[in-house]
Amino acid sequence: MPTFLRLLNLLFIFVLCGVLLGGYWYQFAKHQEPCPLCLLQRLGMIGVATSLLMNHRFGIKIEHYGLAILSALLGRLVSLRQIGLHICPAFPKFGDPIFGYDLYVWAFIVFTCSVLACAILLIIQGFTKPRNYPPSWGFFEKCAYGLVLFITFSNVITTLRDCGLSACT
Amino acid sequence: MMAALFIFYIVALLLIGRKWKNSAFTLIVINLIFCTLMLIYHTTDLLTRS
C-alpha cells in the first residue's frame, strides 16, 4: 500500500476516533447523556472507521470505501433528521453548542467531510499504479484497531447502562 | 437493542482481526440495515426524546 494513501486512511480513522472521544468527554464532563439519534450518529462514525480499517487489514479496495460512504450517508441522514427536529425556534435545543454549533450540526459536517474524503481517496487511488495494494498491519494500524475496538466496547457499556436492552426511546 | 448494534460492530472488528473479510463485510452491511430500521423506528416515534 503506498505510504501516502496509508497515512491518509490512518489519519481519517484517528480523526473519527477523536470526534468519538470528544463526544465521550461531552457526555461525562458536561453530564449530557446522548439521545437515541446521537447513538445512531456514533454508530455511523464507528461504521466509517471500521470500513477504513478493512483497507489496512485486507488491502485498499473500492468496496471498503463504498461501505464507508454508506455508513457516512446513514449518519448524515440521522444528523439531518435531528437538525430538522431542532430547527423550529419553539423546540428546545439539545445540549450546549460548541463553537456556536450544536453537536448534531457538527456530526453532519463530519459525515459530509467523510463522504468528501472517501471521494478524494478514491480519486487518488484511481490515479495511482499499481491498483492492487497489499495489506499493511503495522504498529499504528494496530493502535487504530485497538482504539476503535475500545470506543465501540465502551459504547456498549454506556448504552447498556443508559438504555438497557431497549431501543432507547 | 441499541447496544446490540454496537455489539455487531465489535463482532465485525473481531472478524477483521481474524482476517475473515467476507463475514466482516456482510456483518457491517447487515448492521447498516438494522441502523436504518432503527432510524425509521425513531423517526416514526413521536415520543422520541431527542
mmCIF file with all atom_site columns, C-alpha atoms in Angstrom:
data_model
loop_
_atom_site.group_PDB
_atom_site.id
_atom_site.type_symbol
_atom_site.label_atom_id
_atom_site.label_alt_id
_atom_site.label_comp_id
_atom_site.label_asym_id
_atom_site.label_entity_id
_atom_site.label_seq_id
_atom_site.pdbx_PDB_ins_code
_atom_site.Cartn_x
_atom_site.Cartn_y
_atom_site.Cartn_z
_atom_site.occupancy
_atom_site.B_iso_or_equiv
_atom_site.pdbx_formal_charge
_atom_site.auth_seq_id
_atom_site.auth_comp_id
_atom_site.auth_asym_id
_atom_site.auth_atom_id
_atom_site.pdbx_PDB_model_num
ATOM 1   C CA . MET A 1 1   ? 0.000   0.000   0.000   1.00 0.00 ? 1   MET A CA 1
ATOM 2   C CA . PRO A 1 2   ? 1.531   3.362   -0.909  1.00 0.00 ? 2   PRO A CA 1
ATOM 3   C CA . THR A 1 3   ? 2.571   5.256   2.188   1.00 0.00 ? 3   THR A CA 1
ATOM 4   C CA . PHE A 1 4   ? 0.582   8.365   1.269   1.00 0.00 ? 4   PHE A CA 1
ATOM 5   C CA . LEU A 1 5   ? -2.745  6.535   0.957   1.00 0.00 ? 5   LEU A CA 1
ATOM 6   C CA . ARG A 1 6   ? -1.971  4.513   4.068   1.00 0.00 ? 6   ARG A CA 1
ATOM 7   C CA . LEU A 1 7   ? -1.253  7.680   6.047   1.00 0.00 ? 7   LEU A CA 1
ATOM 8   C CA . LEU A 1 8   ? -4.426  9.395   4.809   1.00 0.00 ? 8   LEU A CA 1
ATOM 9   C CA . ASN A 1 9   ? -6.517  6.356   5.766   1.00 0.00 ? 9   ASN A CA 1
ATOM 10  C CA . LEU A 1 10  ? -4.902  6.224   9.209   1.00 0.00 ? 10  LEU A CA 1
ATOM 11  C CA . LEU A 1 11  ? -5.386  9.961   9.725   1.00 0.00 ? 11  LEU A CA 1
ATOM 12  C CA . PHE A 1 12  ? -9.045  9.603   8.753   1.00 0.00 ? 12  PHE A CA 1
ATOM 13  C CA . ILE A 1 13  ? -9.547  6.836   11.351  1.00 0.00 ? 13  ILE A CA 1
ATOM 14  C CA . PHE A 1 14  ? -7.774  8.772   14.116  1.00 0.00 ? 14  PHE A CA 1
ATOM 15  C CA . VAL A 1 15  ? -9.805  11.921  13.375  1.00 0.00 ? 15  VAL A CA 1
ATOM 16  C CA . LEU A 1 16  ? -13.036 9.909   13.667  1.00 0.00 ? 16  LEU A CA 1
ATOM 17  C CA . CYS A 1 17  ? -11.793 8.373   16.929  1.00 0.00 ? 17  CYS A CA 1
ATOM 18  C CA . GLY A 1 18  ? -11.008 11.888  18.168  1.00 0.00 ? 18  GLY A CA 1
ATOM 19  C CA . VAL A 1 19  ? -14.542 13.036  17.382  1.00 0.00 ? 19  VAL A CA 1
ATOM 20  C CA . LEU A 1 20  ? -15.993 9.997   19.180  1.00 0.00 ? 20  LEU A CA 1
ATOM 21  C CA . LEU A 1 21  ? -13.753 10.578  22.217  1.00 0.00 ? 21  LEU A CA 1
ATOM 22  C CA . GLY A 1 22  ? -14.813 14.246  22.159  1.00 0.00 ? 22  GLY A CA 1
ATOM 23  C CA . GLY A 1 23  ? -18.408 13.052  22.350  1.00 0.00 ? 23  GLY A CA 1
ATOM 24  C CA . TYR A 1 24  ? -17.434 10.981  25.368  1.00 0.00 ? 24  TYR A CA 1
ATOM 25  C CA . TRP A 1 25  ? -15.803 13.971  27.016  1.00 0.00 ? 25  TRP A CA 1
ATOM 26  C CA . TYR A 1 26  ? -19.012 15.925  26.401  1.00 0.00 ? 26  TYR A CA 1
ATOM 27  C CA . GLN A 1 27  ? -21.052 13.091  27.893  1.00 0.00 ? 27  GLN A CA 1
ATOM 28  C CA . PHE A 1 28  ? -19.033 12.617  31.079  1.00 0.00 ? 28  PHE A CA 1
ATOM 29  C CA . ALA A 1 29  ? -17.516 16.078  31.719  1.00 0.00 ? 29  ALA A CA 1
ATOM 30  C CA . LYS A 1 30  ? -20.700 18.034  30.967  1.00 0.00 ? 30  LYS A CA 1
ATOM 31  C CA . HIS A 1 31  ? -23.094 15.296  32.040  1.00 0.00 ? 31  HIS A CA 1
ATOM 32  C CA . GLN A 1 32  ? -25.008 15.406  28.763  1.00 0.00 ? 32  GLN A CA 1
ATOM 33  C CA . GLU A 1 33  ? -26.483 11.970  28.181  1.00 0.00 ? 33  GLU A CA 1
ATOM 34  C CA . PRO A 1 34  ? -26.685 11.018  24.487  1.00 0.00 ? 34  PRO A CA 1
ATOM 35  C CA . CYS A 1 35  ? -30.084 10.761  22.795  1.00 0.00 ? 35  CYS A CA 1
ATOM 36  C CA . PRO A 1 36  ? -31.006 7.771   20.557  1.00 0.00 ? 36  PRO A CA 1
ATOM 37  C CA . LEU A 1 37  ? -30.193 9.737   17.416  1.00 0.00 ? 37  LEU A CA 1
ATOM 38  C CA . CYS A 1 38  ? -26.777 10.683  18.886  1.00 0.00 ? 38  CYS A CA 1
ATOM 39  C CA . LEU A 1 39  ? -26.069 6.974   19.425  1.00 0.00 ? 39  LEU A CA 1
ATOM 40  C CA . LEU A 1 40  ? -27.016 6.279   15.803  1.00 0.00 ? 40  LEU A CA 1
ATOM 41  C CA . GLN A 1 41  ? -24.584 9.011   14.737  1.00 0.00 ? 41  GLN A CA 1
ATOM 42  C CA . ARG A 1 42  ? -21.847 7.334   16.794  1.00 0.00 ? 42  ARG A CA 1
ATOM 43  C CA . LEU A 1 43  ? -22.713 4.059   15.059  1.00 0.00 ? 43  LEU A CA 1
ATOM 44  C CA . GLY A 1 44  ? -22.276 5.781   11.694  1.00 0.00 ? 44  GLY A CA 1
ATOM 45  C CA . MET A 1 45  ? -18.828 7.086   12.680  1.00 0.00 ? 45  MET A CA 1
ATOM 46  C CA . ILE A 1 46  ? -17.754 3.674   14.001  1.00 0.00 ? 46  ILE A CA 1
ATOM 47  C CA . GLY A 1 47  ? -19.019 2.192   10.709  1.00 0.00 ? 47  GLY A CA 1
ATOM 48  C CA . VAL A 1 48  ? -16.836 4.565   8.684   1.00 0.00 ? 48  VAL A CA 1
ATOM 49  C CA . ALA A 1 49  ? -13.800 3.823   10.883  1.00 0.00 ? 49  ALA A CA 1
ATOM 50  C CA . THR A 1 50  ? -14.378 0.049   10.678  1.00 0.00 ? 50  THR A CA 1
ATOM 51  C CA . SER A 1 51  ? -14.702 0.174   6.881   1.00 0.00 ? 51  SER A CA 1
ATOM 52  C CA . LEU A 1 52  ? -11.437 2.116   6.628   1.00 0.00 ? 52  LEU A CA 1
ATOM 53  C CA . LEU A 1 53  ? -9.713  -0.378  8.942   1.00 0.00 ? 53  LEU A CA 1
ATOM 54  C CA . MET A 1 54  ? -10.597 -3.045  6.368   1.00 0.00 ? 54  MET A CA 1
ATOM 55  C CA . ASN A 1 55  ? -8.418  -1.113  3.914   1.00 0.00 ? 55  ASN A CA 1
ATOM 56  C CA . HIS A 1 56  ? -5.439  -1.740  6.174   1.00 0.00 ? 56  HIS A CA 1
ATOM 57  C CA . ARG A 1 57  ? -6.244  -5.339  7.042   1.00 0.00 ? 57  ARG A CA 1
ATOM 58  C CA . PHE A 1 58  ? -7.223  -6.589  3.567   1.00 0.00 ? 58  PHE A CA 1
ATOM 59  C CA . GLY A 1 59  ? -5.605  -4.023  1.252   1.00 0.00 ? 59  GLY A CA 1
ATOM 60  C CA . ILE A 1 60  ? -7.203  -0.929  -0.277  1.00 0.00 ? 60  ILE A CA 1
ATOM 61  C CA . LYS A 1 61  ? -10.370 -1.946  -2.140  1.00 0.00 ? 61  LYS A CA 1
ATOM 62  C CA . ILE A 1 62  ? -13.159 0.056   -3.695  1.00 0.00 ? 62  ILE A CA 1
ATOM 63  C CA . GLU A 1 63  ? -15.814 -1.916  -1.799  1.00 0.00 ? 63  GLU A CA 1
ATOM 64  C CA . HIS A 1 64  ? -14.344 -0.788  1.537   1.00 0.00 ? 64  HIS A CA 1
ATOM 65  C CA . TYR A 1 65  ? -14.683 2.843   0.504   1.00 0.00 ? 65  TYR A CA 1
ATOM 66  C CA . GLY A 1 66  ? -18.238 2.071   -0.667  1.00 0.00 ? 66  GLY A CA 1
ATOM 67  C CA . LEU A 1 67  ? -19.075 0.710   2.770   1.00 0.00 ? 67  LEU A CA 1
ATOM 68  C CA . ALA A 1 68  ? -17.534 3.782   4.418   1.00 0.00 ? 68  ALA A CA 1
ATOM 69  C CA . ILE A 1 69  ? -19.624 6.074   2.173   1.00 0.00 ? 69  ILE A CA 1
ATOM 70  C CA . LEU A 1 70  ? -22.793 4.102   3.006   1.00 0.00 ? 70  LEU A CA 1
ATOM 71  C CA . SER A 1 71  ? -22.079 4.425   6.741   1.00 0.00 ? 71  SER A CA 1
ATOM 72  C CA . ALA A 1 72  ? -21.379 8.147   6.358   1.00 0.00 ? 72  ALA A CA 1
ATOM 73  C CA . LEU A 1 73  ? -24.593 8.645   4.372   1.00 0.00 ? 73  LEU A CA 1
ATOM 74  C CA . LEU A 1 74  ? -26.592 6.865   7.074   1.00 0.00 ? 74  LEU A CA 1
ATOM 75  C CA . GLY A 1 75  ? -25.013 9.037   9.769   1.00 0.00 ? 75  GLY A CA 1
ATOM 76  C CA . ARG A 1 76  ? -25.661 12.116  7.639   1.00 0.00 ? 76  ARG A CA 1
ATOM 77  C CA . LEU A 1 77  ? -29.331 11.147  7.367   1.00 0.00 ? 77  LEU A CA 1
ATOM 78  C CA . VAL A 1 78  ? -29.568 10.765  11.149  1.00 0.00 ? 78  VAL A CA 1
ATOM 79  C CA . SER A 1 79  ? -27.904 14.164  11.706  1.00 0.00 ? 79  SER A CA 1
ATOM 80  C CA . LEU A 1 80  ? -30.219 15.778  9.183   1.00 0.00 ? 80  LEU A CA 1
ATOM 81  C CA . ARG A 1 81  ? -33.205 14.273  10.972  1.00 0.00 ? 81  ARG A CA 1
ATOM 82  C CA . GLN A 1 82  ? -32.001 15.712  14.273  1.00 0.00 ? 82  GLN A CA 1
ATOM 83  C CA . ILE A 1 83  ? -31.295 19.135  12.739  1.00 0.00 ? 83  ILE A CA 1
ATOM 84  C CA . GLY A 1 84  ? -34.849 19.020  11.332  1.00 0.00 ? 84  GLY A CA 1
ATOM 85  C CA . LEU A 1 85  ? -36.202 18.243  14.808  1.00 0.00 ? 85  LEU A CA 1
ATOM 86  C CA . HIS A 1 86  ? -34.497 21.239  16.397  1.00 0.00 ? 86  HIS A CA 1
ATOM 87  C CA . ILE A 1 87  ? -34.786 23.748  13.559  1.00 0.00 ? 87  ILE A CA 1
ATOM 88  C CA . CYS A 1 88  ? -38.064 25.110  14.921  1.00 0.00 ? 88  CYS A CA 1
ATOM 89  C CA . PRO A 1 89  ? -37.299 28.004  17.354  1.00 0.00 ? 89  PRO A CA 1
ATOM 90  C CA . ALA A 1 90  ? -40.003 26.815  19.755  1.00 0.00 ? 90  ALA A CA 1
ATOM 91  C CA . PHE A 1 91  ? -38.378 23.385  20.054  1.00 0.00 ? 91  PHE A CA 1
ATOM 92  C CA . PRO A 1 92  ? -35.718 23.246  22.802  1.00 0.00 ? 92  PRO A CA 1
ATOM 93  C CA . LYS A 1 93  ? -32.063 22.791  21.810  1.00 0.00 ? 93  LYS A CA 1
ATOM 94  C CA . PHE A 1 94  ? -30.297 19.582  22.768  1.00 0.00 ? 94  PHE A CA 1
ATOM 95  C CA . GLY A 1 95  ? -27.106 20.159  24.760  1.00 0.00 ? 95  GLY A CA 1
ATOM 96  C CA . ASP A 1 96  ? -24.705 23.097  24.821  1.00 0.00 ? 96  ASP A CA 1
ATOM 97  C CA . PRO A 1 97  ? -23.342 24.336  21.490  1.00 0.00 ? 97  PRO A CA 1
ATOM 98  C CA . ILE A 1 98  ? -19.629 24.044  20.666  1.00 0.00 ? 98  ILE A CA 1
ATOM 99  C CA . PHE A 1 99  ? -18.134 26.969  18.676  1.00 0.00 ? 99  PHE A CA 1
ATOM 100 C CA . GLY A 1 100 ? -21.664 28.179  18.008  1.00 0.00 ? 100 GLY A CA 1
ATOM 101 C CA . TYR A 1 101 ? -22.955 24.926  16.539  1.00 0.00 ? 101 TYR A CA 1
ATOM 102 C CA . ASP A 1 102 ? -24.841 22.103  18.217  1.00 0.00 ? 102 ASP A CA 1
ATOM 103 C CA . LEU A 1 103 ? -23.311 18.634  18.315  1.00 0.00 ? 103 LEU A CA 1
ATOM 104 C CA . TYR A 1 104 ? -25.647 17.216  15.676  1.00 0.00 ? 104 TYR A CA 1
ATOM 105 C CA . VAL A 1 105 ? -24.665 20.018  13.280  1.00 0.00 ? 105 VAL A CA 1
ATOM 106 C CA . TRP A 1 106 ? -21.014 19.097  13.877  1.00 0.00 ? 106 TRP A CA 1
ATOM 107 C CA . ALA A 1 107 ? -21.900 15.458  13.242  1.00 0.00 ? 107 ALA A CA 1
ATOM 108 C CA . PHE A 1 108 ? -23.496 16.481  9.936   1.00 0.00 ? 108 PHE A CA 1
ATOM 109 C CA . ILE A 1 109 ? -20.301 18.359  8.988   1.00 0.00 ? 109 ILE A CA 1
ATOM 110 C CA . VAL A 1 110 ? -18.141 15.345  9.978   1.00 0.00 ? 110 VAL A CA 1
ATOM 111 C CA . PHE A 1 111 ? -20.226 12.948  7.856   1.00 0.00 ? 111 PHE A CA 1
ATOM 112 C CA . THR A 1 112 ? -20.218 15.316  4.876   1.00 0.00 ? 112 THR A CA 1
ATOM 113 C CA . CYS A 1 113 ? -16.421 15.633  5.157   1.00 0.00 ? 113 CYS A CA 1
ATOM 114 C CA . SER A 1 114 ? -16.187 11.819  5.411   1.00 0.00 ? 114 SER A CA 1
ATOM 115 C CA . VAL A 1 115 ? -18.006 11.381  2.091   1.00 0.00 ? 115 VAL A CA 1
ATOM 116 C CA . LEU A 1 116 ? -15.763 14.054  0.578   1.00 0.00 ? 116 LEU A CA 1
ATOM 117 C CA . ALA A 1 117 ? -12.608 12.405  1.971   1.00 0.00 ? 117 ALA A CA 1
ATOM 118 C CA . CYS A 1 118 ? -13.667 8.983   0.625   1.00 0.00 ? 118 CYS A CA 1
ATOM 119 C CA . ALA A 1 119 ? -14.229 10.523  -2.819  1.00 0.00 ? 119 ALA A CA 1
ATOM 120 C CA . ILE A 1 120 ? -10.780 12.145  -2.747  1.00 0.00 ? 120 ILE A CA 1
ATOM 121 C CA . LEU A 1 121 ? -9.117  8.906   -1.581  1.00 0.00 ? 121 LEU A CA 1
ATOM 122 C CA . LEU A 1 122 ? -10.866 7.006   -4.380  1.00 0.00 ? 122 LEU A CA 1
ATOM 123 C CA . ILE A 1 123 ? -9.646  9.540   -6.960  1.00 0.00 ? 123 ILE A CA 1
ATOM 124 C CA . ILE A 1 124 ? -6.076  9.300   -5.614  1.00 0.00 ? 124 ILE A CA 1
ATOM 125 C CA . GLN A 1 125 ? -6.283  5.504   -5.734  1.00 0.00 ? 125 GLN A CA 1
ATOM 126 C CA . GLY A 1 126 ? -7.554  5.647   -9.315  1.00 0.00 ? 126 GLY A CA 1
ATOM 127 C CA . PHE A 1 127 ? -4.555  7.686   -10.429 1.00 0.00 ? 127 PHE A CA 1
ATOM 128 C CA . THR A 1 128 ? -2.016  5.552   -8.519  1.00 0.00 ? 128 THR A CA 1
ATOM 129 C CA . LYS A 1 129 ? -0.389  2.473   -10.045 1.00 0.00 ? 129 LYS A CA 1
ATOM 130 C CA . PRO A 1 130 ? -0.391  -0.406  -9.339  1.00 0.00 ? 130 PRO A CA 1
ATOM 131 C CA . ARG A 1 131 ? -4.046  -0.674  -8.352  1.00 0.00 ? 131 ARG A CA 1
ATOM 132 C CA . ASN A 1 132 ? -3.705  -3.755  -6.120  1.00 0.00 ? 132 ASN A CA 1
ATOM 133 C CA . TYR A 1 133 ? -2.379  -2.753  -2.734  1.00 0.00 ? 133 TYR A CA 1
ATOM 134 C CA . PRO A 1 134 ? -1.253  -5.409  -0.261  1.00 0.00 ? 134 PRO A CA 1
ATOM 135 C CA . PRO A 1 135 ? -2.480  -5.073  3.325   1.00 0.00 ? 135 PRO A CA 1
ATOM 136 C CA . SER A 1 136 ? -0.332  -3.291  5.875   1.00 0.00 ? 136 SER A CA 1
ATOM 137 C CA . TRP A 1 137 ? -0.860  -4.127  9.528   1.00 0.00 ? 137 TRP A CA 1
ATOM 138 C CA . GLY A 1 138 ? 1.873   -2.331  11.443  1.00 0.00 ? 138 GLY A CA 1
ATOM 139 C CA . PHE A 1 139 ? 2.037   -0.685  14.834  1.00 0.00 ? 139 PHE A CA 1
ATOM 140 C CA . PHE A 1 140 ? -0.115  2.348   14.028  1.00 0.00 ? 140 PHE A CA 1
ATOM 141 C CA . GLU A 1 141 ? -2.752  0.228   12.298  1.00 0.00 ? 141 GLU A CA 1
ATOM 142 C CA . LYS A 1 142 ? -2.944  -1.986  15.374  1.00 0.00 ? 142 LYS A CA 1
ATOM 143 C CA . CYS A 1 143 ? -3.245  1.137   17.553  1.00 0.00 ? 143 CYS A CA 1
ATOM 144 C CA . ALA A 1 144 ? -6.128  2.406   15.385  1.00 0.00 ? 144 ALA A CA 1
ATOM 145 C CA . TYR A 1 145 ? -7.769  -1.023  15.529  1.00 0.00 ? 145 TYR A CA 1
ATOM 146 C CA . GLY A 1 146 ? -7.442  -1.147  19.328  1.00 0.00 ? 146 GLY A CA 1
ATOM 147 C CA . LEU A 1 147 ? -8.779  2.387   19.681  1.00 0.00 ? 147 LEU A CA 1
ATOM 148 C CA . VAL A 1 148 ? -11.867 1.698   17.535  1.00 0.00 ? 148 VAL A CA 1
ATOM 149 C CA . LEU A 1 149 ? -12.453 -1.566  19.410  1.00 0.00 ? 149 LEU A CA 1
ATOM 150 C CA . PHE A 1 150 ? -12.116 0.218   22.764  1.00 0.00 ? 150 PHE A CA 1
ATOM 151 C CA . ILE A 1 151 ? -14.518 3.022   21.753  1.00 0.00 ? 151 ILE A CA 1
ATOM 152 C CA . THR A 1 152 ? -17.093 0.533   20.448  1.00 0.00 ? 152 THR A CA 1
ATOM 153 C CA . PHE A 1 153 ? -16.832 -1.604  23.586  1.00 0.00 ? 153 PHE A CA 1
ATOM 154 C CA . SER A 1 154 ? -17.182 1.410   25.896  1.00 0.00 ? 154 SER A CA 1
ATOM 155 C CA . ASN A 1 155 ? -20.241 2.482   23.890  1.00 0.00 ? 155 ASN A CA 1
ATOM 156 C CA . VAL A 1 156 ? -21.787 -0.931  24.533  1.00 0.00 ? 156 VAL A CA 1
ATOM 157 C CA . ILE A 1 157 ? -21.256 -0.464  28.282  1.00 0.00 ? 157 ILE A CA 1
ATOM 158 C CA . THR A 1 158 ? -22.648 3.086   28.421  1.00 0.00 ? 158 THR A CA 1
ATOM 159 C CA . THR A 1 159 ? -25.601 2.243   26.149  1.00 0.00 ? 159 THR A CA 1
ATOM 160 C CA . LEU A 1 160 ? -26.465 -0.774  28.294  1.00 0.00 ? 160 LEU A CA 1
ATOM 161 C CA . ARG A 1 161 ? -26.193 1.429   31.386  1.00 0.00 ? 161 ARG A CA 1
ATOM 162 C CA . ASP A 1 162 ? -28.462 4.146   29.943  1.00 0.00 ? 162 ASP A CA 1
ATOM 163 C CA . CYS A 1 163 ? -30.976 2.151   27.901  1.00 0.00 ? 163 CYS A CA 1
ATOM 164 C CA . GLY A 1 164 ? -30.626 -1.454  28.991  1.00 0.00 ? 164 GLY A CA 1
ATOM 165 C CA . LEU A 1 165 ? -31.883 -3.805  26.306  1.00 0.00 ? 165 LEU A CA 1
ATOM 166 C CA . SER A 1 166 ? -34.458 -1.343  24.952  1.00 0.00 ? 166 SER A CA 1
ATOM 167 C CA . ALA A 1 167 ? -34.320 0.728   21.760  1.00 0.00 ? 167 ALA A CA 1
ATOM 168 C CA . CYS A 1 168 ? -33.519 3.867   23.801  1.00 0.00 ? 168 CYS A CA 1
ATOM 169 C CA . THR A 1 169 ? -36.871 5.562   23.365  1.00 0.00 ? 169 THR A CA 1
ATOM 170 C CA . MET B 2 1   ? -31.467 -3.237  21.082  1.00 0.00 ? 1   MET B CA 1
ATOM 171 C CA . MET B 2 2   ? -29.338 -0.164  20.562  1.00 0.00 ? 2   MET B CA 1
ATOM 172 C CA . ALA B 2 3   ? -26.470 -1.850  22.429  1.00 0.00 ? 3   ALA B CA 1
ATOM 173 C CA . ALA B 2 4   ? -26.811 -4.843  20.087  1.00 0.00 ? 4   ALA B CA 1
ATOM 174 C CA . LEU B 2 5   ? -25.907 -2.591  17.140  1.00 0.00 ? 5   LEU B CA 1
ATOM 175 C CA . PHE B 2 6   ? -22.626 -1.723  18.858  1.00 0.00 ? 6   PHE B CA 1
ATOM 176 C CA . ILE B 2 7   ? -22.051 -5.416  19.647  1.00 0.00 ? 7   ILE B CA 1
ATOM 177 C CA . PHE B 2 8   ? -22.457 -6.165  15.915  1.00 0.00 ? 8   PHE B CA 1
ATOM 178 C CA . TYR B 2 9   ? -19.583 -3.771  15.238  1.00 0.00 ? 9   TYR B CA 1
ATOM 179 C CA . ILE B 2 10  ? -17.425 -5.411  17.930  1.00 0.00 ? 10  ILE B CA 1
ATOM 180 C CA . VAL B 2 11  ? -18.004 -8.797  16.269  1.00 0.00 ? 11  VAL B CA 1
ATOM 181 C CA . ALA B 2 12  ? -17.194 -7.254  12.866  1.00 0.00 ? 12  ALA B CA 1
ATOM 182 C CA . LEU B 2 13  ? -13.972 -5.781  14.278  1.00 0.00 ? 13  LEU B CA 1
ATOM 183 C CA . LEU B 2 14  ? -13.006 -9.135  15.773  1.00 0.00 ? 14  LEU B CA 1
ATOM 184 C CA . LEU B 2 15  ? -13.678 -10.784 12.407  1.00 0.00 ? 15  LEU B CA 1
ATOM 185 C CA . ILE B 2 16  ? -11.437 -8.179  10.757  1.00 0.00 ? 16  ILE B CA 1
ATOM 186 C CA . GLY B 2 17  ? -8.743  -9.083  13.313  1.00 0.00 ? 17  GLY B CA 1
ATOM 187 C CA . ARG B 2 18  ? -9.144  -12.753 12.345  1.00 0.00 ? 18  ARG B CA 1
ATOM 188 C CA . LYS B 2 19  ? -8.904  -11.786 8.628   1.00 0.00 ? 19  LYS B CA 1
ATOM 189 C CA . TRP B 2 20  ? -12.419 -13.036 7.805   1.00 0.00 ? 20  TRP B CA 1
ATOM 190 C CA . LYS B 2 21  ? -13.158 -10.408 5.231   1.00 0.00 ? 21  LYS B CA 1
ATOM 191 C CA . ASN B 2 22  ? -16.450 -11.577 3.741   1.00 0.00 ? 22  ASN B CA 1
ATOM 192 C CA . SER B 2 23  ? -18.039 -12.292 7.124   1.00 0.00 ? 23  SER B CA 1
ATOM 193 C CA . ALA B 2 24  ? -16.987 -8.885  8.474   1.00 0.00 ? 24  ALA B CA 1
ATOM 194 C CA . PHE B 2 25  ? -18.221 -7.129  5.317   1.00 0.00 ? 25  PHE B CA 1
ATOM 195 C CA . THR B 2 26  ? -21.596 -8.908  5.434   1.00 0.00 ? 26  THR B CA 1
ATOM 196 C CA . LEU B 2 27  ? -21.998 -8.171  9.146   1.00 0.00 ? 27  LEU B CA 1
ATOM 197 C CA . ILE B 2 28  ? -21.353 -4.448  8.615   1.00 0.00 ? 28  ILE B CA 1
ATOM 198 C CA . VAL B 2 29  ? -23.903 -4.346  5.766   1.00 0.00 ? 29  VAL B CA 1
ATOM 199 C CA . ILE B 2 30  ? -26.495 -6.131  7.960   1.00 0.00 ? 30  ILE B CA 1
ATOM 200 C CA . ASN B 2 31  ? -25.711 -3.701  10.786  1.00 0.00 ? 31  ASN B CA 1
ATOM 201 C CA . LEU B 2 32  ? -26.238 -0.729  8.469   1.00 0.00 ? 32  LEU B CA 1
ATOM 202 C CA . ILE B 2 33  ? -29.659 -2.157  7.535   1.00 0.00 ? 33  ILE B CA 1
ATOM 203 C CA . PHE B 2 34  ? -30.529 -2.528  11.236  1.00 0.00 ? 34  PHE B CA 1
ATOM 204 C CA . CYS B 2 35  ? -29.333 1.050   11.881  1.00 0.00 ? 35  CYS B CA 1
ATOM 205 C CA . THR B 2 36  ? -31.614 2.265   9.082   1.00 0.00 ? 36  THR B CA 1
ATOM 206 C CA . LEU B 2 37  ? -34.533 0.370   10.614  1.00 0.00 ? 37  LEU B CA 1
ATOM 207 C CA . MET B 2 38  ? -33.714 1.914   13.989  1.00 0.00 ? 38  MET B CA 1
ATOM 208 C CA . LEU B 2 39  ? -33.682 5.382   12.401  1.00 0.00 ? 39  LEU B CA 1
ATOM 209 C CA . ILE B 2 40  ? -37.087 4.694   10.830  1.00 0.00 ? 40  ILE B CA 1
ATOM 210 C CA . TYR B 2 41  ? -38.353 3.499   14.209  1.00 0.00 ? 41  TYR B CA 1
ATOM 211 C CA . HIS B 2 42  ? -37.189 6.695   15.932  1.00 0.00 ? 42  HIS B CA 1
ATOM 212 C CA . THR B 2 43  ? -38.418 8.908   13.102  1.00 0.00 ? 43  THR B CA 1
ATOM 213 C CA . THR B 2 44  ? -41.901 7.475   13.244  1.00 0.00 ? 44  THR B CA 1
ATOM 214 C CA . ASP B 2 45  ? -41.937 7.534   17.047  1.00 0.00 ? 45  ASP B CA 1
ATOM 215 C CA . LEU B 2 46  ? -43.495 10.861  18.042  1.00 0.00 ? 46  LEU B CA 1
ATOM 216 C CA . LEU B 2 47  ? -42.408 10.424  21.653  1.00 0.00 ? 47  LEU B CA 1
ATOM 217 C CA . THR B 2 48  ? -38.697 10.403  20.816  1.00 0.00 ? 48  THR B CA 1
ATOM 218 C CA . ARG B 2 49  ? -36.797 12.323  23.461  1.00 0.00 ? 49  ARG B CA 1
ATOM 219 C CA . SER B 2 50  ? -34.137 13.792  21.170  1.00 0.00 ? 50  SER B CA 1
#
